[in-house]
Short mmCIF file of C-alpha atoms and ligand atoms in Angstrom, two decimals:
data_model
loop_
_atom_site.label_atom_id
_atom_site.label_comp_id
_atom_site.label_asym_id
_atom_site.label_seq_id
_atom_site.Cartn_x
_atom_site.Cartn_y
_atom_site.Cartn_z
CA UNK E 526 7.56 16.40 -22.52
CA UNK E 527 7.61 18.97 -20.05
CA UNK E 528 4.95 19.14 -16.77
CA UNK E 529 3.14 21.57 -18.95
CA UNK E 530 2.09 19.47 -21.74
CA UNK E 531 0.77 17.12 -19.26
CA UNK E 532 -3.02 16.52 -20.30
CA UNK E 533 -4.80 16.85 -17.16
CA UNK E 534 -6.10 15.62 -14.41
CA UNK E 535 -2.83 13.40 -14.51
CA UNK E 536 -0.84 11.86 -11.51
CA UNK E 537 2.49 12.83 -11.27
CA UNK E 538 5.81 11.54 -9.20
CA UNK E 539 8.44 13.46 -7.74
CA UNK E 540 11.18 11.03 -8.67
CA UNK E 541 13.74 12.75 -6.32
CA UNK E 542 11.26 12.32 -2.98
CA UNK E 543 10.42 8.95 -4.61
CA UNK E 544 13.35 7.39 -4.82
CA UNK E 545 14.67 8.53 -1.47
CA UNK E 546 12.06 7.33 0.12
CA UNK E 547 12.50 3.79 -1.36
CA UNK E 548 16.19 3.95 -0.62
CA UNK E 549 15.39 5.13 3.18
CA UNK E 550 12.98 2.16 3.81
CA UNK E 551 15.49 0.13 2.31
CA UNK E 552 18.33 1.41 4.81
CA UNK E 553 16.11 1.01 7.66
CA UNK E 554 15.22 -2.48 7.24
CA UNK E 555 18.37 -3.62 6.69
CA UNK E 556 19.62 -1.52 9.98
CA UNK E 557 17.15 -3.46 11.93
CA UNK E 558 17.68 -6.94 10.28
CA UNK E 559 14.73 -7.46 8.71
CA UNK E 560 13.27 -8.01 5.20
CA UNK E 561 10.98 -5.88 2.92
CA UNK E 562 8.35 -7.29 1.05
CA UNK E 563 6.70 -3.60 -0.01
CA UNK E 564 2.77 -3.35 -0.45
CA UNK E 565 1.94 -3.42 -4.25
CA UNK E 566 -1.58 -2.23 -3.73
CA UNK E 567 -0.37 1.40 -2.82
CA UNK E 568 1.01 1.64 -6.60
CA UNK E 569 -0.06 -1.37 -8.60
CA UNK E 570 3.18 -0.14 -11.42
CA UNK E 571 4.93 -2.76 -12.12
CA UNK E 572 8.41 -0.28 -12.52
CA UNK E 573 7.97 0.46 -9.23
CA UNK E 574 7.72 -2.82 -8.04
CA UNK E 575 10.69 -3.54 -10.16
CA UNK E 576 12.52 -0.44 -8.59
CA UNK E 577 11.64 -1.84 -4.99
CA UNK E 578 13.31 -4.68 -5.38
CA UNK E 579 16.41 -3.49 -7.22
CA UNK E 580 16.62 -1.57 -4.16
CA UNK E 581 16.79 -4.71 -1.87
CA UNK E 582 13.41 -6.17 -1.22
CA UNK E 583 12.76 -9.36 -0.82
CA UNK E 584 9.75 -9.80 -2.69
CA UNK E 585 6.18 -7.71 -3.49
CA UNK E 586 2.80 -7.99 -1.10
CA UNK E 587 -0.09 -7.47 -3.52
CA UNK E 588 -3.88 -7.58 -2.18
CA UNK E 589 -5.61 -9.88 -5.09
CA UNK E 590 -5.29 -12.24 -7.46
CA UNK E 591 -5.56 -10.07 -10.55
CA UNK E 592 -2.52 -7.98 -8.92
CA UNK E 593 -0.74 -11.16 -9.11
CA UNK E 594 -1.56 -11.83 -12.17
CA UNK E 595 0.24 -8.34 -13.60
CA UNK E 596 2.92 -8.76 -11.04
CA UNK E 597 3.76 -12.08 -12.37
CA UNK E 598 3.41 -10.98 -15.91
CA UNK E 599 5.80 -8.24 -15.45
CA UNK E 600 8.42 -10.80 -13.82
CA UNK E 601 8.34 -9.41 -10.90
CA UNK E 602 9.19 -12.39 -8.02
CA UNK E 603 8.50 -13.31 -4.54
CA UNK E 604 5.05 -12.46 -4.81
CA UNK E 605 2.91 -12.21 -1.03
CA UNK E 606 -0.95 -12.09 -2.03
CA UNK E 607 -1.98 -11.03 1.35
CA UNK E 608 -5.96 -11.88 1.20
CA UNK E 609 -7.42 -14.75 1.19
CA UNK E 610 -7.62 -16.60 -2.36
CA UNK E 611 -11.32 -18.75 -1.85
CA UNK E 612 -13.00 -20.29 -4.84
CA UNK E 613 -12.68 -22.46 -7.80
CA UNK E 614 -12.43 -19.52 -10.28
CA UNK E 615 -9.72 -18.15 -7.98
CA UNK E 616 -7.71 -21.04 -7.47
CA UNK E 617 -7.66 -22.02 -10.75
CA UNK E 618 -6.23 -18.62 -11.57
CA UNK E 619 -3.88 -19.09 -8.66
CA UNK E 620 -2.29 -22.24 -10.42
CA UNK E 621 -1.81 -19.94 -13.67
CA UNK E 622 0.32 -17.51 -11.50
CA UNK E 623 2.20 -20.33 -9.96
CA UNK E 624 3.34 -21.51 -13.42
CA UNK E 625 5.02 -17.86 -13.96
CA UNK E 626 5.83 -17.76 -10.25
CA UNK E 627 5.87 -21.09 -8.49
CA UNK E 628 7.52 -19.48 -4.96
CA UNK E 629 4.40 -16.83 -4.72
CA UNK E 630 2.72 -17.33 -1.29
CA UNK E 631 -0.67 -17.13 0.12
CA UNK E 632 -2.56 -16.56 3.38
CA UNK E 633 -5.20 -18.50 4.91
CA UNK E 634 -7.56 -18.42 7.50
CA UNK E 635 -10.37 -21.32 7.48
CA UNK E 636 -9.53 -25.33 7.34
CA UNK E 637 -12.52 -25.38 4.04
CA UNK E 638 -9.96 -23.20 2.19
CA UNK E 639 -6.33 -25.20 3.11
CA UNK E 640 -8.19 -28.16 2.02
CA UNK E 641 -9.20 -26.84 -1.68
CA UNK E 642 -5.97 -24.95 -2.23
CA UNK E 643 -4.43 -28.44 -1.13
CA UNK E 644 -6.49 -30.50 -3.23
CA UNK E 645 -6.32 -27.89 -6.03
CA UNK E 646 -1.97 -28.31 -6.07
CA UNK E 647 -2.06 -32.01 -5.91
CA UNK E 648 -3.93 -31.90 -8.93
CA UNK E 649 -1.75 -29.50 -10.87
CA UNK E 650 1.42 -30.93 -9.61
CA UNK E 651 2.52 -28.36 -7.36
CA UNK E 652 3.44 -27.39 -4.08
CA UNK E 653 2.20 -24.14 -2.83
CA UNK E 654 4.02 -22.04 0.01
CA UNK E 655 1.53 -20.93 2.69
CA UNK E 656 0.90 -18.36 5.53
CA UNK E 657 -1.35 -18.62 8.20
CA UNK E 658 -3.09 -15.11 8.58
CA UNK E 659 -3.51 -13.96 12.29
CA UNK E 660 -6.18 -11.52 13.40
CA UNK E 661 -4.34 -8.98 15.25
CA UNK E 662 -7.34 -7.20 16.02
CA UNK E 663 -8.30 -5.62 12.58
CA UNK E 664 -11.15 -7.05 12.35
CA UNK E 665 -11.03 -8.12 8.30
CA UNK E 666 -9.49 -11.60 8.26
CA UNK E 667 -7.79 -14.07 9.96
CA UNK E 668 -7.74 -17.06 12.32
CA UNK E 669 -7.65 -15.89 15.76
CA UNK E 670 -4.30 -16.09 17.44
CA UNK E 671 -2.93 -18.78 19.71
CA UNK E 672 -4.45 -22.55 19.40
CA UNK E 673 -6.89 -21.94 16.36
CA UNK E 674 -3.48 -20.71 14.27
CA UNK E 675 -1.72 -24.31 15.62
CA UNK E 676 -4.90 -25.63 14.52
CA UNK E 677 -4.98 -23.84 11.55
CA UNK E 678 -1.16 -24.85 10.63
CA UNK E 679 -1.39 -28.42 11.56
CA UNK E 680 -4.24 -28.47 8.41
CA UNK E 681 -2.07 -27.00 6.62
CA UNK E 682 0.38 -29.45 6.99
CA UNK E 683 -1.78 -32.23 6.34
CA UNK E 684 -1.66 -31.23 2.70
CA UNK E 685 1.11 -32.91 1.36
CA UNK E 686 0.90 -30.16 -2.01
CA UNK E 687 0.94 -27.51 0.62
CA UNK E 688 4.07 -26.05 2.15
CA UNK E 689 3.53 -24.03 5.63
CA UNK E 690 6.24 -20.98 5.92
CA UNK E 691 4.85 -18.91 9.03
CA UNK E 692 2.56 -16.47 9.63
CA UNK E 693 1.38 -13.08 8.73
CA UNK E 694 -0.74 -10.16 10.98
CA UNK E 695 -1.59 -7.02 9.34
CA UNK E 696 -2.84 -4.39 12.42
CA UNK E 697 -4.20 -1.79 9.76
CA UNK E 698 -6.00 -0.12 12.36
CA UNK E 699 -2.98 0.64 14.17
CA UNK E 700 -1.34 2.45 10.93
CA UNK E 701 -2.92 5.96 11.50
CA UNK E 702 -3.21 6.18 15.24
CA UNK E 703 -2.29 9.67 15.86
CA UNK E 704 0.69 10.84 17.54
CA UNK E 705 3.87 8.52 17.62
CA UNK E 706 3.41 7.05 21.77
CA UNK E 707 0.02 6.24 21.05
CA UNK E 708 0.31 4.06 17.63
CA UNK E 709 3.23 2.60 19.15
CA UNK E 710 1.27 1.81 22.46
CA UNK E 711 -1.51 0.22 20.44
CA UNK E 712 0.63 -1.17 17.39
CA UNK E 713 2.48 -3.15 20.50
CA UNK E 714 0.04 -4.69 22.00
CA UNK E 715 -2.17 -5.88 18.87
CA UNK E 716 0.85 -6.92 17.58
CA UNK E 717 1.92 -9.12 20.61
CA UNK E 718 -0.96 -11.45 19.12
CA UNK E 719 1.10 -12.32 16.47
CA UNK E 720 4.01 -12.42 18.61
CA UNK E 721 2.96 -15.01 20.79
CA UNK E 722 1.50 -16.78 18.44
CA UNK E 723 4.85 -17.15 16.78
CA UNK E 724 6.52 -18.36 20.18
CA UNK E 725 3.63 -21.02 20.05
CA UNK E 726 4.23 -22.19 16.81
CA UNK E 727 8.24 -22.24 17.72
CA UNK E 728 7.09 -24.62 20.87
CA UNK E 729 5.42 -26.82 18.31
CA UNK E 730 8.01 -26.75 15.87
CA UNK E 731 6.02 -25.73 13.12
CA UNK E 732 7.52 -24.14 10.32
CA UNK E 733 8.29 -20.48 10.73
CA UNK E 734 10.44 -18.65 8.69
CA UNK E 735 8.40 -15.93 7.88
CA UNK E 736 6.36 -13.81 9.81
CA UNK E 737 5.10 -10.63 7.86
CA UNK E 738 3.40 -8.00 8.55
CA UNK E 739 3.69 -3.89 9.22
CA UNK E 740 2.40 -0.85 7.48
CA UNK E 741 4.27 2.82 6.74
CA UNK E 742 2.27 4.22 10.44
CA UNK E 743 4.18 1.87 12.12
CA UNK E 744 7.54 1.18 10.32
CA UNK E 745 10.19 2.56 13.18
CA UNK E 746 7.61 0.49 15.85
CA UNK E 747 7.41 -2.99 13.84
CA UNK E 748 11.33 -2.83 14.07
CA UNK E 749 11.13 -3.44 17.50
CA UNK E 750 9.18 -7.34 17.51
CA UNK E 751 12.34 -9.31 17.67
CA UNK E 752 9.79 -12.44 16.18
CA UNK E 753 8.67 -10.11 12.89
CA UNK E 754 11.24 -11.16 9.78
CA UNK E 755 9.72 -9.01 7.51
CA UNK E 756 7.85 -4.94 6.88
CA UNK E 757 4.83 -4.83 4.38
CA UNK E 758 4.60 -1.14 4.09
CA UNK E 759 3.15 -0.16 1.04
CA UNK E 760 2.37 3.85 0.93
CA UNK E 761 5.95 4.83 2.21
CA UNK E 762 7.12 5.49 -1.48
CA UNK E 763 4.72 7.96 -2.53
CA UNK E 764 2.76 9.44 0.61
CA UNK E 765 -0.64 10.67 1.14
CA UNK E 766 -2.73 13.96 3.37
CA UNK E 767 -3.52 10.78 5.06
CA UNK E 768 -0.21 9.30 6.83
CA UNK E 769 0.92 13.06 6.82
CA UNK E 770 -1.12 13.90 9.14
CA UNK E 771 -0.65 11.17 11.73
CA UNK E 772 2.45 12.98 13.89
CA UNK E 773 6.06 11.99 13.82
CA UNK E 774 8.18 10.25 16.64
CA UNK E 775 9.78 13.72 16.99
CA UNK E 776 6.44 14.39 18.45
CA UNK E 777 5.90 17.19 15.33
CA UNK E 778 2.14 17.07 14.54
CA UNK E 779 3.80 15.79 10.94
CA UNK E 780 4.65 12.31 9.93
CA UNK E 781 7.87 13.35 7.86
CA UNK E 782 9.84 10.15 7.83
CA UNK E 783 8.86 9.97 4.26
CA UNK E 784 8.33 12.36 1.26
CA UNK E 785 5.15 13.40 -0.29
CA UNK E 786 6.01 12.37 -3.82
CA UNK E 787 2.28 11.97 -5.14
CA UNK E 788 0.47 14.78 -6.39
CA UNK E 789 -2.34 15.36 -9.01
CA UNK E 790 -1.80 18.13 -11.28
CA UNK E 791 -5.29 19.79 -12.74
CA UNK E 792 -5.66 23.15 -14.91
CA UNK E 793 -7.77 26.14 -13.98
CA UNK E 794 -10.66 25.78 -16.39
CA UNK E 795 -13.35 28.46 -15.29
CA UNK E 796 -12.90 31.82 -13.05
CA UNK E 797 -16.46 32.90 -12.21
CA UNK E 798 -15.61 35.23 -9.79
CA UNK E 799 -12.80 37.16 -7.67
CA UNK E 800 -13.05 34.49 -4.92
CA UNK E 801 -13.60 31.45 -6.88
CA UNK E 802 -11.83 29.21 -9.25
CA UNK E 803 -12.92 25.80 -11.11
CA UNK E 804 -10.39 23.17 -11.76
CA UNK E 805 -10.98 20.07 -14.07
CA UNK E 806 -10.30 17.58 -11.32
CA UNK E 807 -13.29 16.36 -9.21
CA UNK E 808 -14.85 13.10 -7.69
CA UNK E 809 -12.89 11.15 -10.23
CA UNK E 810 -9.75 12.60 -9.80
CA UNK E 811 -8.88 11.72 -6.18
CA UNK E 812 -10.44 9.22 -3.61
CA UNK E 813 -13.02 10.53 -1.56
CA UNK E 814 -13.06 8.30 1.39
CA UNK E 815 -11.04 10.76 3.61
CA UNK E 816 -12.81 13.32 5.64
CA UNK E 817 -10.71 15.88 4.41
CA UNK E 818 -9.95 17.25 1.19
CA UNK E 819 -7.03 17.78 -1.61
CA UNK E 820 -4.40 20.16 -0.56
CA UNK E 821 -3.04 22.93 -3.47
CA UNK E 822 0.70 22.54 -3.51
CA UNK E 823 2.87 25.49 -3.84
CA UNK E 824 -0.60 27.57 -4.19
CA UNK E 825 -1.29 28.65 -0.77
CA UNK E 826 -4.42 31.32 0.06
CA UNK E 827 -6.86 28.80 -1.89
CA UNK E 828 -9.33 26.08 -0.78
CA UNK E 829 -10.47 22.84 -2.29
CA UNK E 830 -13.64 21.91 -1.97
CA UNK E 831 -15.67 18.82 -4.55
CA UNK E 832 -17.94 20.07 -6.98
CA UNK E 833 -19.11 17.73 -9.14
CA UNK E 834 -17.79 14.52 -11.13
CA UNK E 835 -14.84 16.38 -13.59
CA UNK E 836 -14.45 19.51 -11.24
CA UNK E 837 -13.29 20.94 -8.38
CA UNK E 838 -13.49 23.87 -6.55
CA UNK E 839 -10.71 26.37 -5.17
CA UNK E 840 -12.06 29.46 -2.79
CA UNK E 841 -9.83 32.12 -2.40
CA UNK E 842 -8.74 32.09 1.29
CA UNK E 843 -6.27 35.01 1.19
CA UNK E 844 -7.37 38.00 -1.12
CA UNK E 845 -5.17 38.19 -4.66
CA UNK E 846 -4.38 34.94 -4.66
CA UNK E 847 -7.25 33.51 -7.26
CA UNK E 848 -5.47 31.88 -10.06
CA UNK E 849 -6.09 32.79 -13.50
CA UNK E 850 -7.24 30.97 -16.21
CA UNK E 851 -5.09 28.30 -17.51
CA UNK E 852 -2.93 27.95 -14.18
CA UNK E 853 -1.62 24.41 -13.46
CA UNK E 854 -1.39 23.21 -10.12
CA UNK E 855 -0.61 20.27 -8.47
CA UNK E 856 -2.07 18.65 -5.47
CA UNK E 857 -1.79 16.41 -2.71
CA UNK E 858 -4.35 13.77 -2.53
CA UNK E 859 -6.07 12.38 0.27
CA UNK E 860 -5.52 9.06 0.40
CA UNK E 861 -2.88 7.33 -2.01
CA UNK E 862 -3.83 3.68 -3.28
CA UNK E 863 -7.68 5.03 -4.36
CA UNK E 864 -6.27 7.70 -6.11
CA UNK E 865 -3.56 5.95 -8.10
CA UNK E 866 -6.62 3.25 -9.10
CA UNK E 867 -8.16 6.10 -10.86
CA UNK E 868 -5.27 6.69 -13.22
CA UNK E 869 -3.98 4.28 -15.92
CA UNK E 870 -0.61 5.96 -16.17
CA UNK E 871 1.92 7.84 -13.89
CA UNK E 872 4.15 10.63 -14.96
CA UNK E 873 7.23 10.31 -12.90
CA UNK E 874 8.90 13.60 -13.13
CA UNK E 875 12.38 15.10 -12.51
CA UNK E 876 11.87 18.70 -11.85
CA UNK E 877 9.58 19.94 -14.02
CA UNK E 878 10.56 17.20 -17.06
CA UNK E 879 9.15 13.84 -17.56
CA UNK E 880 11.48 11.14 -17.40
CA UNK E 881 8.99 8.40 -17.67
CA UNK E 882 5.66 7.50 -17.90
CA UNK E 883 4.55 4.12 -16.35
CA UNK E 884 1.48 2.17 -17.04
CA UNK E 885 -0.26 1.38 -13.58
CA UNK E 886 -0.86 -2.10 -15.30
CA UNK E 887 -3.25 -3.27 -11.81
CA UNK E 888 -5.18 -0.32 -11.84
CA UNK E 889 -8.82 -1.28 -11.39
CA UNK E 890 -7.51 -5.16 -11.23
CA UNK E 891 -9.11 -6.32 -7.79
CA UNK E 892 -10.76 -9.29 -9.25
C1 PLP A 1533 -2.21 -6.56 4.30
C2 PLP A 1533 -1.59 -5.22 4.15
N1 PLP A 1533 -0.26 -5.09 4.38
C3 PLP A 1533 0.36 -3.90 4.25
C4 PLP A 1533 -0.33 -2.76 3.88
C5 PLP A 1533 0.45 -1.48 3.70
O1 PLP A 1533 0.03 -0.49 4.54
P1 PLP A 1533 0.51 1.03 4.34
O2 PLP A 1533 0.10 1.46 2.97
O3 PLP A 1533 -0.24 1.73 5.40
O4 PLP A 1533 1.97 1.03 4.51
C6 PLP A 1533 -1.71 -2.83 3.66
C7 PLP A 1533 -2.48 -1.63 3.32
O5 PLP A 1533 -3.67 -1.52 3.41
C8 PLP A 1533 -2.37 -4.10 3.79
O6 PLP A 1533 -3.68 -4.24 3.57
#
């Protein structure tokens, strides 16, 4: 299959920027001394999971229980599920991933939940491998840093089925702060929470071999926290408008550490005019959460704009450049992880051939 048999709307990868930006994140980690445990919830493909790790990670982060549960499935090890997991329906799916993946960790937050994941193992016979998840100022979860983490961890030990292995802080709102100083500024102090937290646990001498946490904003700046043992960067392999936009420590206004492997590819589908051209790729093509919109690759002089549910709309910006009927063209989404939930399968492309097509098995699992 070639890229134009494609049906479309249909997400494709750039296999070439895709897998060197795997193998860079991989170098760099292991530069630095740490691990890499990449963020699932960017892709939610199992190959690509699998490809991390043959590349050297340590394991896969993925953001909910259902993601474990394909993760698992797929044999893919080492799993992180980095929220919460609260509730008897939960936890009793939790026990089903153990039994494919009995090393899989969790994060909690609140003494209620250590105690029914506790109770929850004893009864199934297992012993499950914890984090305690630090607010470093995101505002989403996590026990606040310092004493209510000891607190937090000395619960946690008083479950003999549970098994305490350190701590995770996610600063999210750190990832996209723009220009390079600045997010490293602010990624730096946030993440001096966890930090110190860490050196209190150390004092204590509670378990702590892992301490997680990181995103692709702040991968050359995480580096830096001596304490941190391992990067959770997720959208590094494929790249959004987003994280493009966010500057580079060369102080360019782009972030080009990484490739922009992602695109969407739609077809030209209606010409009404000189100026203006319809494309079959709308509201359920990419995310809309972004205050900005798709970007035409390779097509400059034309304008995206939303018009409706299955369509799109490109205004000629530079005169002649309207493309006909038919035309294929592929853009850049906003924002990565939304947009890959909308698709069930990925074409990953070498040139303009598909090599493979993966199933984006999680897509839609958040359950
Ligand atoms: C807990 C957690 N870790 C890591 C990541 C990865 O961040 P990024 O995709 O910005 O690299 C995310 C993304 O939202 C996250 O929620």
């Amino acid at each position: 299959m070639t890229r134009d048999e494609i049906p479309t709307p249909a997400l494709l990868l750039d296999l070439d920027r895709f897998e060197r930006n795997i193998a860079k994140m991989a170098a760099h980690v292991k530069t630095a001394g740490k691990k890499l445990r990449p963020h699932s919830k960017t892709h939610k493909c199992p190959e690509i999971a699998h490809r991390q790790v043959a590349a050297g990670a340590a394991g896969i982060c993925v953001a909910k229980l259902a993601e474990a549960e394909v993760m698992a499935s797929a044999g893919v090890r080492n799993l992180l599920i980095t929220t919460e997991v609260v509730g008897p329906e939960k936890v009793g799916r939790l026990v089903g991933v153990l039994a494919r993946q009995p090393e899989t960790l969790v994060v909690v937050d609140h003494p209620d939940n250590v105690r029914e994941l506790g109770r929850a193992m004893e009864k199934a016979g297992l012993v499950l491998n914890v984090l305690v998840d630090i607010d470093v100022g995101g505002r989403r979860t996590g026990v606040q840093p310092g004493d209510p983490a000891v607190e937090l961890a000395r619960a946690v030990g008083r479950e003999p089925a549970l098994n305490l292995r350190g701590l995770q802080g996610y600063a999210g709102h750190c990832a996209h702060v723009m220009g390079f100083e600045e997010r490293r500024r602010t990624s730096r102090r946030w993440m001096g929470r966890l930090m110190k937290t860490r050196e209190l646990f150390e004092k204590q001498g509670l378990p702590m071999d892992i301490v997680t946490g990181g995103s692709t904003g702040t991968f050359n700046i995480d580096v830096e926290l001596d304490g941190l043992t391992e990067l959770q960067s997720g959208s590094y392999c494929v790249m959004d408008l987003d994280y493009r936009r966010i500057g580079g420590k060369d102080g360019g206004a782009d972030y080009g550490d990484f490739e922009m492997a992602l695109t969407v590819l739609a077809t030209v589908i209606s010409v009404p005019s000189a100026e203006m051209a319809m494309i079959d790729a709308g509201l359920k093509a990419f995310s809309t959460d972004k205050p900005f919109v798709p970007e035409a690759v390779e097509w400059p002089g034309v304008e995206y704009s939303w018009a409706g549910d299955e369509h799109g709309r490109l205004t000629v910006t530079e005169p002649g450049r309207r493309p006909p009927l038919g035309e294929r063209i592929e853009f850049f989404p906003p924002h990565c992880d939304p947009t890959i939930n909308l698709y069930d399968r990925i074409y990953a492309m070498r040139g303009d051939k598909v090599e493979a097509v993966w199933d984006i098995a999680a897509r839609g699992r958040s359950q």
